């Protein structure tokens, strides 16, 4: 679909805001043989002053248990609560730049982590997150309107396959749904801009014949996403590729790293975000150079 050129307004909108976030926490770790228990409590005093003033005073607990089944295998479970910002209304909404009130979220997770020898680490986990949901309603007002639940399984593995080659891979299956909302038509729908599947594979190869030189490449997949809470349309998923090289040398007696990375290697056209009645265009092929020097 050919889009009309965007006409930008010459008027700058200024919406100053002031946020104070004060807190204190206590945390402890206890060990009994193969079992570890971690527990903490955080106090948050939050104040946001913009178009409106919001305040919150909350206690948020966190607890975790880790059990070493074998020296190389650990099982764990965690539960935590947190106070998070509700978001800032986008520029194209009726209440543009308004800072929404903070709200409480909670998460629990259970999984396993394993070390295969000294060079390979892998983990798998199931998690559930309940957090407030913010989106533009039918009146084009950005509101904190309900609750979203995220349930998913996450996998990660990383390690040295050979003396020269390292791999990192990850995958995520995410079952997300709007569970509470003022508009009953969105209940049970997927939150906007939330893919069901994401995955990545990244490799780094150190060239033995040229000390300090390594090359790398990666693939990143993001699944299709809803454009609004009503799930009236979806944008396609996409795969992007990266490639790069890194050279480490001592220059004038100081460790120095020269690096070049090419993002979106094949110059793919894709939507990188969808929501709040907007679609974001992914960046074209981008080359980045970096020099890092230790002093």
mmCIF file of C-alpha atoms in Angstrom:
data_model
loop_
_atom_site.group_PDB
_atom_site.id
_atom_site.type_symbol
_atom_site.label_atom_id
_atom_site.label_comp_id
_atom_site.label_asym_id
_atom_site.label_seq_id
_atom_site.Cartn_x
_atom_site.Cartn_y
_atom_site.Cartn_z
ATOM 1 C CA UNK A 1 0.000 0.000 0.000
ATOM 2 C CA UNK A 2 1.482 3.323 -1.048
ATOM 3 C CA UNK A 3 1.380 5.806 1.828
ATOM 4 C CA UNK A 4 0.891 9.543 1.453
ATOM 5 C CA UNK A 5 3.852 11.707 2.487
ATOM 6 C CA UNK A 6 3.783 12.698 6.145
ATOM 7 C CA UNK A 7 3.173 16.385 6.834
ATOM 8 C CA UNK A 8 4.983 17.344 10.007
ATOM 9 C CA UNK A 9 3.656 20.077 12.258
ATOM 10 C CA UNK A 10 6.084 22.963 12.802
ATOM 11 C CA UNK A 11 4.769 23.402 16.344
ATOM 12 C CA UNK A 12 6.764 21.795 19.124
ATOM 13 C CA UNK A 13 4.753 20.421 22.030
ATOM 14 C CA UNK A 14 6.300 20.811 25.462
ATOM 15 C CA UNK A 15 4.910 18.677 28.278
ATOM 16 C CA UNK A 16 7.278 18.836 31.259
ATOM 17 C CA UNK A 17 7.083 16.102 33.869
ATOM 18 C CA UNK A 18 8.820 15.429 37.153
ATOM 19 C CA UNK A 19 9.198 11.961 38.664
ATOM 20 C CA UNK A 20 10.517 11.049 42.105
ATOM 21 C CA UNK A 21 11.137 7.372 42.787
ATOM 22 C CA UNK A 22 12.529 6.675 46.259
ATOM 23 C CA UNK A 23 13.021 3.245 47.756
ATOM 24 C CA UNK A 24 14.774 1.007 50.227
ATOM 25 C CA UNK A 25 15.201 -2.731 50.287
ATOM 26 C CA UNK A 26 16.530 -5.580 52.413
ATOM 27 C CA UNK A 27 17.751 -8.865 50.924
ATOM 28 C CA UNK A 28 19.185 -12.081 52.337
ATOM 29 C CA UNK A 29 20.527 -15.401 51.049
ATOM 30 C CA UNK A 30 20.356 -18.581 53.163
ATOM 31 C CA UNK A 31 21.955 -21.952 52.335
ATOM 32 C CA UNK A 32 21.264 -25.435 53.654
ATOM 33 C CA UNK A 33 23.400 -27.959 51.769
ATOM 34 C CA UNK A 34 22.121 -28.131 48.155
ATOM 35 C CA UNK A 35 19.222 -25.721 48.896
ATOM 36 C CA UNK A 36 19.410 -21.941 48.704
ATOM 37 C CA UNK A 37 16.648 -19.551 49.719
ATOM 38 C CA UNK A 38 16.731 -15.904 48.657
ATOM 39 C CA UNK A 39 14.246 -13.398 50.079
ATOM 40 C CA UNK A 40 13.844 -9.648 49.943
ATOM 41 C CA UNK A 41 11.445 -6.774 50.504
ATOM 42 C CA UNK A 42 11.450 -3.395 48.760
ATOM 43 C CA UNK A 43 9.629 -0.221 49.791
ATOM 44 C CA UNK A 44 8.821 2.223 46.968
ATOM 45 C CA UNK A 45 7.614 5.818 47.299
ATOM 46 C CA UNK A 46 6.708 7.051 43.808
ATOM 47 C CA UNK A 47 5.455 10.458 42.714
ATOM 48 C CA UNK A 48 4.804 11.644 39.147
ATOM 49 C CA UNK A 49 3.843 15.236 38.342
ATOM 50 C CA UNK A 50 2.833 16.134 34.768
ATOM 51 C CA UNK A 51 -0.659 16.853 33.437
ATOM 52 C CA UNK A 52 -1.827 15.049 36.570
ATOM 53 C CA UNK A 53 -0.154 14.071 39.814
ATOM 54 C CA UNK A 54 0.099 10.403 40.801
ATOM 55 C CA UNK A 55 1.500 8.914 43.984
ATOM 56 C CA UNK A 56 2.116 5.344 45.110
ATOM 57 C CA UNK A 57 3.496 3.843 48.310
ATOM 58 C CA UNK A 58 4.059 0.086 47.980
ATOM 59 C CA UNK A 59 5.887 -2.857 49.557
ATOM 60 C CA UNK A 60 7.100 -5.412 47.004
ATOM 61 C CA UNK A 61 8.332 -8.879 48.088
ATOM 62 C CA UNK A 62 10.723 -11.146 46.210
ATOM 63 C CA UNK A 63 11.508 -14.780 47.019
ATOM 64 C CA UNK A 64 13.454 -17.519 45.243
ATOM 65 C CA UNK A 65 14.563 -21.085 45.914
ATOM 66 C CA UNK A 66 17.427 -22.892 44.149
ATOM 67 C CA UNK A 67 18.067 -26.621 44.531
ATOM 68 C CA UNK A 68 21.266 -28.237 43.225
ATOM 69 C CA UNK A 69 20.145 -31.651 41.964
ATOM 70 C CA UNK A 70 23.666 -32.335 40.699
ATOM 71 C CA UNK A 71 26.804 -30.207 40.695
ATOM 72 C CA UNK A 72 25.999 -29.339 37.053
ATOM 73 C CA UNK A 73 22.179 -29.079 37.331
ATOM 74 C CA UNK A 74 20.032 -26.666 39.365
ATOM 75 C CA UNK A 75 16.257 -26.280 39.639
ATOM 76 C CA UNK A 76 14.804 -22.947 40.712
ATOM 77 C CA UNK A 77 11.548 -21.102 41.365
ATOM 78 C CA UNK A 78 10.993 -17.377 41.919
ATOM 79 C CA UNK A 79 8.174 -14.986 42.775
ATOM 80 C CA UNK A 80 8.430 -11.214 42.784
ATOM 81 C CA UNK A 81 6.296 -8.111 42.704
ATOM 82 C CA UNK A 82 7.215 -4.697 41.368
ATOM 83 C CA UNK A 83 5.936 -1.176 40.905
ATOM 84 C CA UNK A 84 6.282 -0.016 37.294
ATOM 85 C CA UNK A 85 5.471 3.141 35.383
ATOM 86 C CA UNK A 86 2.209 3.103 33.458
ATOM 87 C CA UNK A 87 3.740 4.668 30.342
ATOM 88 C CA UNK A 88 3.645 8.010 28.531
ATOM 89 C CA UNK A 89 0.859 8.868 26.084
ATOM 90 C CA UNK A 90 2.163 8.986 22.479
ATOM 91 C CA UNK A 91 2.165 12.225 20.493
ATOM 92 C CA UNK A 92 -0.797 11.146 18.307
ATOM 93 C CA UNK A 93 -3.247 10.665 21.224
ATOM 94 C CA UNK A 94 -5.723 13.125 22.720
ATOM 95 C CA UNK A 95 -3.741 13.236 25.998
ATOM 96 C CA UNK A 96 -0.316 13.393 24.309
ATOM 97 C CA UNK A 97 2.709 13.094 26.649
ATOM 98 C CA UNK A 98 0.636 12.501 29.777
ATOM 99 C CA UNK A 99 2.502 10.277 32.251
ATOM 100 C CA UNK A 100 0.150 7.524 33.431
ATOM 101 C CA UNK A 101 -0.023 6.353 37.047
ATOM 102 C CA UNK A 102 2.261 3.571 38.301
ATOM 103 C CA UNK A 103 0.818 0.105 38.853
ATOM 104 C CA UNK A 104 1.846 -3.160 40.453
ATOM 105 C CA UNK A 105 3.014 -6.167 38.468
ATOM 106 C CA UNK A 106 3.920 -9.672 39.603
ATOM 107 C CA UNK A 107 5.839 -12.576 38.137
ATOM 108 C CA UNK A 108 6.607 -16.159 38.987
ATOM 109 C CA UNK A 109 9.002 -18.449 37.188
ATOM 110 C CA UNK A 110 10.294 -22.001 37.449
ATOM 111 C CA UNK A 111 13.061 -23.606 35.477
ATOM 112 C CA UNK A 112 16.325 -25.486 35.236
ATOM 113 C CA UNK A 113 19.884 -24.400 34.513
ATOM 114 C CA UNK A 114 22.665 -26.772 33.488
ATOM 115 C CA UNK A 115 26.394 -26.576 32.823
ATOM 116 C CA UNK A 116 27.740 -29.138 30.368
ATOM 117 C CA UNK A 117 31.438 -29.191 31.096
ATOM 118 C CA UNK A 118 33.213 -25.890 31.509
ATOM 119 C CA UNK A 119 32.137 -24.386 28.213
ATOM 120 C CA UNK A 120 28.373 -24.847 27.636
ATOM 121 C CA UNK A 121 25.488 -23.400 29.663
ATOM 122 C CA UNK A 122 21.776 -23.975 28.979
ATOM 123 C CA UNK A 123 18.520 -23.032 30.684
ATOM 124 C CA UNK A 124 14.799 -23.543 30.187
ATOM 125 C CA UNK A 125 12.023 -21.827 32.146
ATOM 126 C CA UNK A 126 8.261 -21.371 32.350
ATOM 127 C CA UNK A 127 6.987 -17.999 33.557
ATOM 128 C CA UNK A 128 3.782 -16.069 34.187
ATOM 129 C CA UNK A 129 3.649 -12.269 34.397
ATOM 130 C CA UNK A 130 0.636 -10.131 35.281
ATOM 131 C CA UNK A 131 1.019 -6.438 34.599
ATOM 132 C CA UNK A 132 -1.115 -3.362 33.871
ATOM 133 C CA UNK A 133 -1.981 -2.668 30.237
ATOM 134 C CA UNK A 134 -1.946 0.749 28.564
ATOM 135 C CA UNK A 135 -3.258 1.520 25.080
ATOM 136 C CA UNK A 136 -5.298 4.048 23.087
ATOM 137 C CA UNK A 137 -9.050 3.599 23.574
ATOM 138 C CA UNK A 138 -11.893 4.347 21.147
ATOM 139 C CA UNK A 139 -11.719 8.048 22.085
ATOM 140 C CA UNK A 140 -7.984 8.073 21.199
ATOM 141 C CA UNK A 141 -7.050 8.601 24.838
ATOM 142 C CA UNK A 142 -4.024 6.669 26.089
ATOM 143 C CA UNK A 143 -5.212 4.975 29.276
ATOM 144 C CA UNK A 144 -4.101 2.392 31.809
ATOM 145 C CA UNK A 145 -7.097 0.187 31.160
ATOM 146 C CA UNK A 146 -6.973 -3.308 32.583
ATOM 147 C CA UNK A 147 -4.517 -6.129 33.018
ATOM 148 C CA UNK A 148 -2.415 -8.280 30.713
ATOM 149 C CA UNK A 149 -1.173 -11.804 31.408
ATOM 150 C CA UNK A 150 1.949 -13.250 29.806
ATOM 151 C CA UNK A 151 2.643 -16.990 29.967
ATOM 152 C CA UNK A 152 5.641 -18.415 28.200
ATOM 153 C CA UNK A 153 8.547 -20.798 27.858
ATOM 154 C CA UNK A 154 12.054 -19.473 27.323
ATOM 155 C CA UNK A 155 15.157 -21.405 26.246
ATOM 156 C CA UNK A 156 18.792 -20.328 26.063
ATOM 157 C CA UNK A 157 22.068 -22.108 25.332
ATOM 158 C CA UNK A 158 25.549 -20.680 24.976
ATOM 159 C CA UNK A 159 29.013 -22.088 24.808
ATOM 160 C CA UNK A 160 32.286 -22.826 23.079
ATOM 161 C CA UNK A 161 31.798 -25.541 20.461
ATOM 162 C CA UNK A 162 35.482 -25.497 19.516
ATOM 163 C CA UNK A 163 38.520 -23.472 20.520
ATOM 164 C CA UNK A 164 37.562 -20.964 17.819
ATOM 165 C CA UNK A 165 33.743 -21.078 17.565
ATOM 166 C CA UNK A 166 31.147 -19.900 20.113
ATOM 167 C CA UNK A 167 27.387 -20.022 19.682
ATOM 168 C CA UNK A 168 24.499 -18.366 21.517
ATOM 169 C CA UNK A 169 20.914 -19.375 20.760
ATOM 170 C CA UNK A 170 17.600 -18.474 22.359
ATOM 171 C CA UNK A 171 13.904 -19.002 21.794
ATOM 172 C CA UNK A 172 10.699 -17.728 23.365
ATOM 173 C CA UNK A 173 7.087 -18.888 23.093
ATOM 174 C CA UNK A 174 4.744 -16.287 24.559
ATOM 175 C CA UNK A 175 1.017 -16.722 25.183
ATOM 176 C CA UNK A 176 -0.197 -13.210 26.058
ATOM 177 C CA UNK A 177 -3.765 -12.006 26.509
ATOM 178 C CA UNK A 178 -5.713 -9.011 27.786
ATOM 179 C CA UNK A 179 -7.614 -10.300 30.818
ATOM 180 C CA UNK A 180 -9.243 -7.176 32.253
ATOM 181 C CA UNK A 181 -10.337 -4.086 30.330
ATOM 182 C CA UNK A 182 -13.114 -1.487 30.289
ATOM 183 C CA UNK A 183 -13.855 -2.530 26.696
ATOM 184 C CA UNK A 184 -15.111 -6.157 26.760
ATOM 185 C CA UNK A 185 -14.344 -6.510 23.037
ATOM 186 C CA UNK A 186 -10.588 -6.723 23.721
ATOM 187 C CA UNK A 187 -10.702 -9.305 26.538
ATOM 188 C CA UNK A 188 -8.889 -12.466 25.483
ATOM 189 C CA UNK A 189 -7.081 -10.721 22.610
ATOM 190 C CA UNK A 190 -3.320 -10.521 22.167
ATOM 191 C CA UNK A 191 -1.720 -7.254 23.304
ATOM 192 C CA UNK A 192 -0.591 -5.083 20.422
ATOM 193 C CA UNK A 193 3.006 -5.447 19.209
ATOM 194 C CA UNK A 194 3.439 -8.751 21.087
ATOM 195 C CA UNK A 195 4.791 -11.690 19.041
ATOM 196 C CA UNK A 196 3.995 -15.283 19.917
ATOM 197 C CA UNK A 197 7.441 -16.514 18.843
ATOM 198 C CA UNK A 198 10.913 -14.961 18.915
ATOM 199 C CA UNK A 199 14.273 -16.627 18.363
ATOM 200 C CA UNK A 200 17.921 -15.818 17.774
ATOM 201 C CA UNK A 201 21.162 -17.521 16.763
ATOM 202 C CA UNK A 202 24.521 -15.778 17.052
ATOM 203 C CA UNK A 203 27.997 -17.120 16.228
ATOM 204 C CA UNK A 204 31.474 -15.750 16.878
ATOM 205 C CA UNK A 205 34.547 -17.230 15.159
ATOM 206 C CA UNK A 206 38.093 -16.400 16.246
ATOM 207 C CA UNK A 207 40.586 -16.652 13.369
ATOM 208 C CA UNK A 208 43.593 -18.550 14.702
ATOM 209 C CA UNK A 209 45.917 -17.447 11.890
ATOM 210 C CA UNK A 210 45.396 -13.776 12.775
ATOM 211 C CA UNK A 211 45.684 -13.183 16.513
ATOM 212 C CA UNK A 212 42.993 -10.951 17.967
ATOM 213 C CA UNK A 213 40.720 -11.066 14.897
ATOM 214 C CA UNK A 214 37.218 -12.547 15.062
ATOM 215 C CA UNK A 215 34.147 -12.433 12.850
ATOM 216 C CA UNK A 216 30.518 -12.872 13.863
ATOM 217 C CA UNK A 217 27.048 -13.292 12.392
ATOM 218 C CA UNK A 218 23.523 -13.536 13.763
ATOM 219 C CA UNK A 219 19.914 -14.231 12.801
ATOM 220 C CA UNK A 220 16.961 -12.743 14.717
ATOM 221 C CA UNK A 221 13.320 -13.741 14.267
ATOM 222 C CA UNK A 222 10.221 -11.870 15.505
ATOM 223 C CA UNK A 223 6.748 -13.325 14.846
ATOM 224 C CA UNK A 224 3.657 -11.511 13.642
ATOM 225 C CA UNK A 225 2.070 -8.909 15.928
ATOM 226 C CA UNK A 226 -1.360 -7.328 16.395
ATOM 227 C CA UNK A 227 -1.675 -3.660 15.415
ATOM 228 C CA UNK A 228 -4.209 -2.808 18.134
ATOM 229 C CA UNK A 229 -5.976 -4.357 21.153
ATOM 230 C CA UNK A 230 -8.992 -5.278 18.977
ATOM 231 C CA UNK A 231 -6.661 -7.471 16.862
ATOM 232 C CA UNK A 232 -8.197 -6.062 13.684
ATOM 233 C CA UNK A 233 -4.988 -6.694 11.732
ATOM 234 C CA UNK A 234 -1.516 -8.160 12.158
ATOM 235 C CA UNK A 235 1.872 -7.217 10.745
ATOM 236 C CA UNK A 236 4.016 -10.043 9.401
ATOM 237 C CA UNK A 237 6.917 -11.557 11.259
ATOM 238 C CA UNK A 238 10.438 -10.943 10.028
ATOM 239 C CA UNK A 239 14.009 -12.249 10.125
ATOM 240 C CA UNK A 240 16.993 -9.909 10.139
ATOM 241 C CA UNK A 241 20.679 -10.750 9.908
ATOM 242 C CA UNK A 242 23.804 -9.115 11.282
ATOM 243 C CA UNK A 243 27.500 -9.562 10.538
ATOM 244 C CA UNK A 244 30.631 -8.035 11.973
ATOM 245 C CA UNK A 245 34.327 -8.225 12.704
ATOM 246 C CA UNK A 246 36.433 -7.322 15.732
ATOM 247 C CA UNK A 247 40.176 -6.790 16.095
ATOM 248 C CA UNK A 248 41.871 -6.624 19.490
ATOM 249 C CA UNK A 249 45.390 -5.192 19.683
ATOM 250 C CA UNK A 250 47.707 -3.409 22.089
ATOM 251 C CA UNK A 251 48.284 0.029 20.590
ATOM 252 C CA UNK A 252 50.832 2.246 22.356
ATOM 253 C CA UNK A 253 50.751 -0.156 25.280
ATOM 254 C CA UNK A 254 46.969 0.027 25.764
ATOM 255 C CA UNK A 255 44.365 -2.697 24.950
ATOM 256 C CA UNK A 256 42.346 -1.444 21.973
ATOM 257 C CA UNK A 257 39.402 -2.966 20.116
ATOM 258 C CA UNK A 258 38.362 -1.990 16.595
ATOM 259 C CA UNK A 259 34.906 -3.192 15.607
ATOM 260 C CA UNK A 260 32.529 -2.963 12.644
ATOM 261 C CA UNK A 261 28.957 -4.289 12.598
ATOM 262 C CA UNK A 262 26.399 -4.427 9.809
ATOM 263 C CA UNK A 263 22.790 -4.556 11.041
ATOM 264 C CA UNK A 264 19.912 -5.662 8.778
ATOM 265 C CA UNK A 265 22.563 -7.141 6.503
ATOM 266 C CA UNK A 266 20.208 -7.902 3.589
ATOM 267 C CA UNK A 267 18.420 -4.527 3.785
ATOM 268 C CA UNK A 268 15.062 -6.101 4.582
ATOM 269 C CA UNK A 269 11.953 -3.873 4.682
ATOM 270 C CA UNK A 270 9.807 -4.667 7.733
ATOM 271 C CA UNK A 271 7.620 -3.177 10.462
ATOM 272 C CA UNK A 272 9.599 -3.161 13.693
ATOM 273 C CA UNK A 273 6.724 -2.002 15.905
ATOM 274 C CA UNK A 274 2.930 -1.854 15.810
ATOM 275 C CA UNK A 275 0.627 -0.144 18.298
ATOM 276 C CA UNK A 276 -1.086 3.052 19.432
ATOM 277 C CA UNK A 277 -2.463 3.439 15.885
ATOM 278 C CA UNK A 278 1.082 3.651 14.497
ATOM 279 C CA UNK A 279 3.415 1.390 12.519
ATOM 280 C CA UNK A 280 7.163 1.784 12.924
ATOM 281 C CA UNK A 281 9.512 1.175 9.995
ATOM 282 C CA UNK A 282 12.587 -0.967 10.658
ATOM 283 C CA UNK A 283 15.951 0.661 10.003
ATOM 284 C CA UNK A 284 17.600 -0.121 6.639
ATOM 285 C CA UNK A 285 21.041 -1.693 6.357
ATOM 286 C CA UNK A 286 23.176 0.125 8.916
ATOM 287 C CA UNK A 287 26.965 0.017 9.333
ATOM 288 C CA UNK A 288 28.417 0.911 12.742
ATOM 289 C CA UNK A 289 32.051 1.443 13.649
ATOM 290 C CA UNK A 290 33.412 1.480 17.194
ATOM 291 C CA UNK A 291 36.805 1.928 18.848
ATOM 292 C CA UNK A 292 37.284 0.948 22.491
ATOM 293 C CA UNK A 293 40.496 1.724 24.363
ATOM 294 C CA UNK A 294 41.438 0.966 27.964
ATOM 295 C CA UNK A 295 43.262 3.582 30.026
#
